CSV table of C-alpha atoms in Angstrom, one decimal:
chain,number,residue,atom,x,y,z
K,29,MET,CA,-15.6,-11.9,26.8
K,30,THR,CA,-14.6,-9.4,24.3
K,31,THR,CA,-13.4,-10.5,20.7
K,32,VAL,CA,-11.7,-8.9,17.8
K,33,LEU,CA,-12.0,-11.0,14.4
K,34,ILE,CA,-9.0,-10.6,12.3
K,35,LEU,CA,-9.6,-11.3,8.3
K,36,LEU,CA,-6.4,-12.9,6.5
K,37,ASP,CA,-6.2,-13.2,2.9
K,38,ASP,CA,-2.4,-14.7,4.2
K,39,PRO,CA,-2.2,-17.0,7.3
K,40,ALA,CA,1.2,-14.9,7.4
K,41,GLN,CA,-1.0,-11.5,7.9
K,42,ALA,CA,-1.8,-13.5,11.4
K,43,ALA,CA,1.7,-12.3,13.0
K,44,ASP,CA,1.5,-8.5,12.5
K,45,LEU,CA,-2.7,-8.1,13.2
K,46,ALA,CA,-2.7,-10.7,16.2
K,47,PRO,CA,-0.8,-9.1,18.8
K,48,GLN,CA,-2.8,-5.5,17.3
K,49,ALA,CA,-6.3,-7.7,17.8
K,50,ARG,CA,-5.0,-8.5,21.1
K,51,GLY,CA,-4.2,-5.0,22.3
K,52,LEU,CA,-8.4,-4.1,21.4
K,53,GLY,CA,-10.3,-7.5,23.1
K,54,GLU,CA,-9.9,-10.6,25.3
K,55,ARG,CA,-9.5,-13.3,22.5
K,56,VAL,CA,-8.3,-13.5,18.9
K,57,ASP,CA,-10.3,-14.7,16.4
K,58,ALA,CA,-9.4,-15.6,12.7
K,59,VAL,CA,-11.2,-16.1,9.1
K,60,ILE,CA,-9.3,-17.3,6.0
K,61,ILE,CA,-10.8,-16.4,2.8
K,62,THR,CA,-7.5,-17.5,0.3
K,63,ASP,CA,-7.6,-18.4,-3.2
K,64,ASP,CA,-4.0,-19.5,-2.8
K,65,PRO,CA,-3.5,-23.6,-2.9
K,66,ALA,CA,-0.1,-22.5,-1.5
K,67,HIS,CA,-2.4,-22.3,1.8
K,68,THR,CA,-4.3,-25.6,2.0
K,69,ASP,CA,-3.9,-29.1,2.2
K,70,PRO,CA,-4.0,-31.3,-0.9
K,71,VAL,CA,-7.1,-32.7,0.5
K,72,GLY,CA,-9.4,-30.1,-0.9
K,73,PRO,CA,-11.0,-26.7,-0.7
K,74,GLY,CA,-11.6,-25.7,2.7
K,75,THR,CA,-8.7,-27.3,4.7
K,76,VAL,CA,-5.9,-25.1,6.0
K,77,SER,CA,-2.4,-26.7,5.9
K,78,ALA,CA,-1.5,-28.2,9.8
K,79,GLY,CA,1.4,-25.3,9.4
K,80,THR,CA,-0.6,-22.4,8.8
K,81,VAL,CA,-2.7,-23.5,12.0
K,82,GLU,CA,-0.2,-23.9,14.3
K,83,ALA,CA,1.1,-20.8,13.0
K,84,ALA,CA,-2.0,-19.0,14.3
K,85,GLY,CA,-1.9,-20.6,17.3
K,86,ALA,CA,1.6,-19.0,18.0
K,87,CYS,CA,0.1,-15.7,17.7
K,88,GLY,CA,-2.8,-16.1,19.2
K,89,VAL,CA,-5.2,-16.6,17.6
K,90,GLY,CA,-7.8,-18.8,19.7
K,91,ARG,CA,-10.3,-19.8,17.0
K,92,LEU,CA,-9.7,-20.0,13.0
K,93,TYR,CA,-12.8,-20.0,10.9
K,94,VAL,CA,-11.8,-21.9,7.9
K,95,THR,CA,-14.5,-21.3,4.5
K,96,ARG,CA,-15.8,-23.9,2.1
K,97,HIS,CA,-18.0,-23.0,-0.7
K,98,GLU,CA,-17.7,-23.3,-4.8
K,99,LEU,CA,-18.2,-19.7,-5.1
K,100,LEU,CA,-15.3,-18.9,-3.1
K,101,ALA,CA,-12.6,-20.8,-5.6
K,102,SER,CA,-11.3,-17.6,-6.9
K,103,TYR,CA,-11.7,-13.8,-5.5
K,104,SER,CA,-14.7,-12.4,-5.6
K,105,PRO,CA,-15.3,-9.2,-3.2
K,106,ASP,CA,-18.6,-9.4,-2.7
K,107,ALA,CA,-18.8,-12.9,-1.9
K,108,TRP,CA,-15.9,-12.7,0.4
K,109,ALA,CA,-17.9,-9.8,2.3
K,110,ALA,CA,-20.7,-12.0,2.6
K,111,VAL,CA,-18.6,-14.7,4.4
K,112,VAL,CA,-17.2,-11.6,7.2
K,113,ALA,CA,-20.8,-10.4,7.4
K,114,GLU,CA,-22.1,-13.8,7.8
K,115,LEU,CA,-19.5,-14.5,10.5
K,116,VAL,CA,-20.1,-10.7,12.5
K,117,ASP,CA,-23.8,-11.7,13.1
K,118,ARG,CA,-22.5,-14.6,14.3
K,119,ILE,CA,-20.0,-14.2,16.5
K,120,ARG,CA,-20.8,-10.4,17.3
K,121,PRO,CA,-17.0,-9.1,17.7
K,122,GLU,CA,-16.3,-6.1,19.2
K,123,GLY,CA,-14.4,-5.0,16.2
K,124,VAL,CA,-12.5,-6.5,12.8
K,125,LEU,CA,-9.5,-5.6,11.4
K,126,ALA,CA,-7.7,-6.6,8.5
K,127,THR,CA,-4.1,-4.7,6.5
K,128,ALA,CA,-4.6,-2.2,4.5
K,129,GLY,CA,-3.9,-4.1,1.2
K,130,THR,CA,-6.1,-4.3,-1.7
K,131,ARG,CA,-7.2,-7.7,-1.2
K,132,PRO,CA,-8.7,-7.0,2.4
K,133,ALA,CA,-9.3,-3.6,2.4
K,134,GLU,CA,-11.8,-3.8,-0.6
K,135,VAL,CA,-13.3,-6.8,1.3
K,136,LEU,CA,-14.0,-4.9,4.5
K,137,ALA,CA,-15.8,-2.1,2.2
K,138,HIS,CA,-18.4,-4.1,0.9
K,139,THR,CA,-18.7,-5.9,4.4
K,140,ALA,CA,-19.1,-1.9,5.6
K,141,ALA,CA,-21.8,-1.7,3.1
K,142,ARG,CA,-23.8,-4.7,4.2
K,143,LEU,CA,-24.0,-4.1,7.5
K,144,GLY,CA,-24.4,-0.7,7.1
K,145,ALA,CA,-21.5,-0.1,9.3
K,146,PRO,CA,-18.3,3.0,9.1
K,147,LEU,CA,-14.8,1.6,7.9
K,148,ALA,CA,-11.8,3.3,9.0
K,149,THR,CA,-8.8,2.8,6.5
K,150,HIS,CA,-5.3,2.9,6.8
K,151,CYS,CA,-5.4,3.2,10.5
K,152,VAL,CA,-1.7,4.2,12.0
K,153,HIS,CA,-3.1,4.1,15.8
K,154,ILE,CA,-5.8,2.6,17.5
K,155,ASP,CA,-7.5,3.6,20.8
K,156,ASP,CA,-9.6,1.6,22.6
K,157,GLY,CA,-10.2,3.5,26.0
K,158,ALA,CA,-12.8,6.3,24.6
K,159,GLN,CA,-16.4,5.5,25.6
K,160,LEU,CA,-19.2,7.9,24.3
K,161,ASP,CA,-21.6,9.4,26.8
K,162,ASP,CA,-25.1,8.7,26.9
K,163,SER,CA,-26.2,11.0,24.5
K,164,ALA,CA,-23.9,10.4,21.6
K,165,HIS,CA,-25.5,6.9,21.0
K,166,VAL,CA,-25.2,6.4,17.7
K,167,GLY,CA,-27.2,3.4,15.7
K,168,HIS,CA,-26.6,1.2,12.8
K,169,ALA,CA,-28.2,-0.9,10.5
K,170,GLY,CA,-28.6,-4.5,11.5
K,171,PHE,CA,-27.0,-3.1,15.2
K,172,PRO,CA,-30.3,-1.3,16.5
K,173,ASP,CA,-29.7,1.6,19.3
K,174,THR,CA,-31.1,0.1,22.4
K,175,GLY,CA,-31.1,3.4,24.5
K,176,GLY,CA,-27.5,2.4,26.3
K,177,THR,CA,-27.4,-0.6,27.1
K,178,GLY,CA,-26.5,-3.9,25.8
K,179,ARG,CA,-24.5,-5.5,22.9
K,180,GLY,CA,-26.8,-3.4,20.0
K,181,ALA,CA,-26.4,0.5,22.2
K,182,GLY,CA,-23.3,1.4,19.9
K,183,THR,CA,-21.5,3.1,22.6
K,184,GLU,CA,-18.6,1.7,22.5
K,185,THR,CA,-16.0,3.2,20.5
K,186,TRP,CA,-12.0,3.6,19.1
K,187,ARG,CA,-10.1,6.9,18.8
K,188,ILE,CA,-8.3,6.0,15.6
K,189,THR,CA,-5.2,7.5,13.8
K,190,ARG,CA,-5.6,7.2,10.0
K,191,THR,CA,-3.8,8.5,7.0
K,192,ARG,CA,-5.7,11.1,4.5
K,193,SER,CA,-4.9,12.0,0.6
K,194,GLY,CA,-2.6,9.3,0.5
K,195,GLY,CA,-0.4,10.2,3.1
K,196,VAL,CA,-0.1,13.8,3.6
K,197,LEU,CA,-2.5,14.1,6.3
K,198,LEU,CA,-3.3,12.9,9.5
K,199,GLU,CA,-6.4,12.6,10.5
K,200,ASP,CA,-7.7,11.9,14.3
K,201,ALA,CA,-11.3,10.3,14.6
K,202,ASP,CA,-13.7,8.5,16.5
K,203,LEU,CA,-14.9,5.5,15.2
K,204,THR,CA,-18.3,4.7,17.0
K,205,ALA,CA,-20.1,1.1,16.3
K,206,PRO,CA,-21.2,-2.3,18.3
K,207,VAL,CA,-18.7,-4.1,15.8
K,208,ARG,CA,-15.9,-1.6,14.5
K,209,MET,CA,-14.0,-2.3,11.3
K,210,ALA,CA,-10.7,-1.2,10.5
K,211,THR,CA,-7.6,-1.7,7.9
K,212,VAL,CA,-4.5,-0.8,9.6
K,213,ALA,CA,-1.2,0.2,8.0
K,214,PRO,CA,1.8,-1.1,8.9
K,215,GLY,CA,3.2,-0.4,12.0
K,216,CYS,CA,0.4,1.0,13.1
K,217,THR,CA,-0.1,0.9,17.1
K,218,VAL,CA,-2.6,0.1,19.7
K,219,SER,CA,-3.3,1.2,23.0
K,220,GLY,CA,-5.5,-0.8,24.7
K,221,ALA,CA,-6.3,-2.6,28.1
K,222,ARG,CA,-4.0,-5.3,27.3
K,223,HIS,CA,-0.4,-4.1,25.7
K,224,PRO,CA,-0.4,-5.5,22.3
K,225,ASP,CA,3.2,-6.7,22.5
K,226,GLU,CA,2.1,-9.2,25.7
K,227,PRO,CA,3.3,-12.9,24.8
K,228,ALA,CA,0.5,-14.5,23.3
K,229,ASP,CA,-1.5,-17.0,25.7
K,230,SER,CA,-0.2,-20.6,24.6
K,231,ARG,CA,-3.4,-22.3,23.3
K,232,ALA,CA,-4.0,-24.8,20.5
K,233,CYS,CA,-6.2,-23.3,18.0
K,234,GLU,CA,-9.7,-24.4,17.4
K,235,VAL,CA,-10.2,-24.8,13.3
K,236,VAL,CA,-13.9,-24.3,12.5
K,237,ASP,CA,-15.3,-25.1,9.3
K,238,VAL,CA,-18.0,-22.3,7.6
K,239,VAL,CA,-20.1,-23.3,4.8
K,240,PRO,CA,-21.6,-19.8,4.0
K,241,GLU,CA,-24.8,-19.2,2.1
K,242,LEU,CA,-24.4,-17.8,-1.0
K,243,SER,CA,-26.2,-16.9,-4.0
K,244,PRO,CA,-24.5,-17.4,-7.7
K,245,GLY,CA,-25.3,-13.2,-7.3
K,246,ASP,CA,-22.9,-13.0,-4.8
K,247,ALA,CA,-19.8,-13.7,-6.8
K,248,ARG,CA,-21.2,-11.8,-10.1
K,249,VAL,CA,-17.7,-10.0,-9.7
K,250,ARG,CA,-14.9,-12.6,-9.4
K,251,LEU,CA,-10.9,-12.9,-10.6
K,252,VAL,CA,-11.7,-15.5,-14.1
K,253,GLU,CA,-7.7,-15.0,-14.9
K,254,ARG,CA,-4.2,-14.8,-13.6
K,255,THR,CA,-1.4,-13.8,-15.8
K,256,GLU,CA,2.2,-13.4,-15.1
K,257,GLY,CA,3.7,-10.2,-14.9
K,258,GLU,CA,6.7,-9.1,-16.1
K,259,ARG,CA,9.9,-10.7,-14.8
K,260,GLY,CA,12.7,-7.9,-13.8
K,261,LEU,CA,13.0,-5.1,-11.5
K,262,SER,CA,9.6,-3.8,-10.5
K,263,LEU,CA,8.1,0.0,-9.9
K,264,SER,CA,8.2,-0.1,-6.2
K,265,ALA,CA,11.6,-2.1,-6.0
K,266,ALA,CA,13.7,-0.2,-8.0
K,267,PRO,CA,16.3,1.8,-7.1
K,268,VAL,CA,16.1,4.9,-10.1
K,269,VAL,CA,12.3,5.3,-11.3
K,270,VAL,CA,12.2,7.5,-14.4
K,271,SER,CA,8.9,8.8,-15.1
K,272,GLY,CA,7.2,10.7,-18.0
K,273,GLY,CA,4.2,12.9,-17.8
K,274,ARG,CA,2.1,15.3,-20.1
K,275,GLY,CA,5.4,17.3,-21.6
K,276,VAL,CA,6.4,13.3,-22.6
K,277,GLY,CA,3.8,14.1,-25.9
K,278,SER,CA,3.5,10.7,-26.6
K,279,ALA,CA,4.2,6.8,-26.3
K,280,GLU,CA,7.3,7.4,-28.7
K,281,GLY,CA,8.5,10.3,-26.9
K,282,PHE,CA,9.1,7.2,-23.8
K,283,THR,CA,11.7,6.3,-25.5
K,284,ALA,CA,14.8,8.3,-24.7
K,285,LEU,CA,13.1,7.9,-20.7
K,286,GLU,CA,13.4,4.3,-21.1
K,287,GLU,CA,16.8,4.5,-22.6
K,288,LEU,CA,17.8,6.7,-19.3
K,289,ALA,CA,16.4,3.9,-16.8
K,290,ASP,CA,18.4,1.3,-19.1
K,291,ALA,CA,21.8,3.3,-18.1
K,292,LEU,CA,21.0,4.1,-14.1
K,293,GLY,CA,19.5,0.6,-14.0
K,294,GLY,CA,15.9,1.6,-13.0
K,295,VAL,CA,12.4,1.0,-14.5
K,296,VAL,CA,10.2,3.5,-16.2
K,297,GLY,CA,7.0,5.3,-14.3
K,298,CYS,CA,4.3,7.4,-15.5
K,299,SER,CA,2.0,9.7,-14.6
K,300,ARG,CA,-2.2,9.0,-14.5
K,301,VAL,CA,-1.9,11.8,-17.7
K,302,ALA,CA,0.5,9.1,-19.7
K,303,THR,CA,-1.7,6.0,-18.8
K,304,SER,CA,-5.2,7.9,-19.4
K,305,ASN,CA,-3.7,8.8,-23.0
K,306,GLY,CA,-2.7,5.0,-23.4
K,307,TRP,CA,0.9,5.9,-23.7
K,308,ARG,CA,1.9,3.5,-21.0
K,309,PRO,CA,0.0,0.9,-19.2
K,310,HIS,CA,-1.5,1.3,-15.7
K,311,ARG,CA,1.3,-0.9,-14.1
K,312,ASP,CA,3.3,1.9,-14.4
K,313,GLN,CA,1.6,4.6,-12.5
K,314,VAL,CA,2.5,6.0,-10.3
K,315,GLY,CA,0.5,7.9,-7.3
K,316,LEU,CA,-2.4,7.5,-5.3
K,317,THR,CA,-4.2,5.4,-7.9
K,318,GLY,CA,-0.9,3.6,-9.2
K,319,THR,CA,2.2,2.5,-7.2
K,320,LYS,CA,3.9,4.5,-4.0
K,321,VAL,CA,7.6,4.0,-4.8
K,322,ALA,CA,10.7,5.3,-2.8
K,323,PRO,CA,13.8,4.9,-5.2
K,324,GLU,CA,17.2,6.7,-4.2
K,325,LEU,CA,16.4,9.0,-7.3
K,326,TYR,CA,13.4,9.9,-8.9
K,327,ILE,CA,13.2,11.7,-12.3
K,328,ALA,CA,10.5,13.5,-13.1
K,329,CYS,CA,10.2,14.2,-16.5
K,330,GLY,CA,7.4,16.6,-17.9
K,331,ILE,CA,5.3,16.0,-15.0
K,332,SER,CA,3.6,19.0,-13.0
K,333,GLY,CA,3.6,17.3,-10.1
K,334,ALA,CA,-0.1,16.8,-8.9
K,335,THR,CA,-0.9,16.2,-5.0
K,336,GLN,CA,-1.8,12.7,-6.6
K,337,HIS,CA,1.2,11.9,-8.3
K,338,TRP,CA,2.9,13.9,-5.4
K,339,VAL,CA,1.8,11.4,-2.9
K,340,GLY,CA,3.5,8.4,-4.8
K,341,CYS,CA,7.1,9.6,-5.1
K,342,MET,CA,7.4,12.2,-1.8
K,343,ASP,CA,9.5,9.5,0.0
K,344,SER,CA,12.2,9.5,-2.7
K,345,THR,CA,15.4,9.8,-1.8
K,346,VAL,CA,16.7,12.5,-4.1
K,347,ILE,CA,14.2,14.0,-7.0
K,348,LEU,CA,14.9,15.5,-9.9
K,349,ALA,CA,13.1,17.6,-12.2
K,350,VAL,CA,12.6,18.3,-15.5
K,351,ASN,CA,10.0,20.5,-17.0
K,352,THR,CA,9.3,23.7,-18.8
K,353,ASP,CA,7.5,25.5,-16.7
K,354,PRO,CA,9.4,26.8,-13.0
K,355,GLU,CA,6.4,27.6,-11.2
K,356,ALA,CA,5.4,23.9,-11.5
K,357,PRO,CA,4.9,22.2,-8.2
K,358,MET,CA,7.1,19.2,-8.9
K,359,MET,CA,9.6,21.9,-9.8
K,360,GLN,CA,9.0,23.7,-6.5
K,361,ARG,CA,9.2,20.3,-4.8
K,362,ALA,CA,11.9,18.9,-6.2
K,363,THR,CA,15.5,18.5,-4.8
K,364,TYR,CA,17.1,19.5,-8.2
K,365,SER,CA,15.1,21.2,-10.7
K,366,VAL,CA,16.1,21.9,-14.3
K,367,VAL,CA,14.1,24.1,-16.7
K,368,GLY,CA,13.7,22.9,-20.3
K,369,ASP,CA,12.1,20.3,-23.0
K,370,VAL,CA,12.4,17.0,-21.7
K,371,HIS,CA,13.6,16.1,-25.0
K,372,GLU,CA,16.8,18.1,-25.2
K,373,VAL,CA,17.5,17.8,-21.4
K,374,LEU,CA,17.7,14.0,-21.8
K,375,PRO,CA,19.6,13.2,-24.6
K,376,ALA,CA,22.2,15.5,-22.9
K,377,ILE,CA,22.0,13.6,-19.9
K,378,LEU,CA,22.3,10.6,-21.8
K,379,ALA,CA,25.2,12.1,-24.3
K,380,GLU,CA,27.2,12.9,-20.5
K,381,LEU,CA,26.8,10.1,-19.0
K,382,GLY,CA,28.2,7.7,-22.6
K,383,ARG,CA,31.0,10.2,-21.9
K,384,ARG,CA,32.3,9.8,-18.2
K,385,ARG,CA,31.7,5.7,-18.5
K,386,ALA,CA,33.7,6.0,-21.9
K,387,GLY,CA,36.2,8.6,-20.3
K,388,GLY,CA,36.6,6.3,-16.8
K,389,SER,CA,37.1,3.5,-19.5
K,390,SER,CA,40.2,5.0,-21.1
K,391,ALA,CA,41.9,6.3,-18.6
K,392,ALA,CA,43.5,3.8,-17.7
K,393,THR,CA,45.4,3.7,-20.9
K,394,THR,CA,46.8,7.1,-20.5
K,395,PRO,CA,50.5,7.9,-19.3
K,396,ASP,CA,49.4,9.6,-15.9
K,397,SER,CA,47.0,6.6,-15.0
K,398,ALA,CA,50.1,4.2,-15.0
K,399,THR,CA,51.8,5.9,-11.8
K,400,PRO,CA,51.1,5.0,-9.0
K,401,ASP,CA,50.4,8.3,-6.9
K,402,SER,CA,47.5,9.6,-10.0
K,403,ALA,CA,43.6,8.2,-10.0
K,404,THR,CA,40.9,9.2,-12.1
K,405,PRO,CA,38.8,11.7,-9.9
K,406,GLU,CA,35.4,10.3,-9.9
K,407,PRO,CA,32.7,12.4,-10.7
K,408,ALA,CA,31.5,14.6,-7.9
K,409,VAL,CA,28.2,13.6,-6.6
K,410,PRO,CA,26.4,17.0,-4.7
K,411,ASP,CA,25.4,16.1,-1.0
K,412,THR,CA,21.5,16.0,-0.8
K,413,SER,CA,20.9,15.4,2.8
K,414,ALA,CA,19.9,19.0,3.0
K,415,PRO,CA,20.2,20.9,-0.6
K,416,ASP,CA,20.1,24.8,-0.1
K,417,ALA,CA,18.2,26.9,-2.5
K,418,SER,CA,21.4,27.3,-4.5
K,419,SER,CA,21.5,23.5,-5.5
K,420,GLN,CA,17.8,24.3,-7.2
K,421,GLY,CA,18.2,24.1,-11.2
K,422,SER,CA,21.6,22.2,-11.1
K,423,ALA,CA,21.7,18.9,-13.1
K,424,ASP,CA,25.2,18.5,-12.1
K,425,ALA,CA,23.6,15.2,-10.1
K,426,VAL,CA,23.3,13.7,-13.0
K,427,SER,CA,24.8,14.8,-15.9
K,428,GLY,CA,26.7,17.8,-15.2
K,429,LEU,CA,24.8,20.2,-17.7
K,430,PRO,CA,24.8,23.7,-16.4
K,431,ALA,CA,22.4,24.9,-13.7
K,432,ARG,CA,18.9,26.4,-16.0
K,433,GLY,CA,16.3,26.6,-14.0
K,434,THR,CA,14.6,27.4,-10.4
């Protein structure tokens, strides 16, 4: 019976991972390693709640491995990886799946390093139907090539499609190893012998306690403190993001961006340059090594638009770029572009927003507004569904400024 092991750092992940694993194997086992007391019973570390076990069983998980060790009390990527590697050696699954989140991906990367095995990340599709011929066997450390037969042959292949360069590219590849490891992106599809959408077998989930063999060196890197983040709108959920880059010039230069973000009900973001220069904290960084955002409006102020930043904001509904360089990549890709100095354009936008709001509030006192047939006209909102070349450079979408750019 083929088995696929899923790694859970949150029990809720079983609802997505278990159906995907069912498409790749006949049996689904899960290992839960968590430092969150919300997922455990008060009896002590290493005991999960009855609700967690029931939910796992409902998803088709046949066996739930629950770890128990004092070195697992806080998150440690090396220690967690040691647990997964030990289970892989113990149960020899066909594959190991985890979500593409930060912690699961980090743990599987450490696991792959320990096993000398390949890891495919950010998969959007996995097909288990591919098989390599006898001339293409690949052996891996810990799983010796046995010449084409047996569990160590290395002939089993998953054909995968995964995102690269932050989602800009899709790559097709063959993942060949006795134990294949992959992280799956949200919405990942699976093609296998059994369709992942088939109902899970109705069975009780067996709970197996695991006391791994760990040494203090396995936990040399660990989480030592949690601090509560700032309350309010988060960068990833904000409907409007006003980001600044090198063109803002200094930490003080972000004052105008903060004022504009407040006026539009949004938050401030930044490029990697702004973070590297100490102008903004890393939590504000948008991009491949920061946060990916998809707001209704993204305003890029003094940002050139390098690939690592573009992949973090390219899903925005509308992008307005402000830059002195009309040839900057961000200016070429934006929905609207304004050629100008950020410190001149943003004050003009703020002044125009203030004028329009003041005009709207005073309109009720004008003689014309007293008549039932008259109404204060709403500011024109451009159609951004398919902007043509003539829309580039128009600032009317935000402030009514005359077109100045490309």
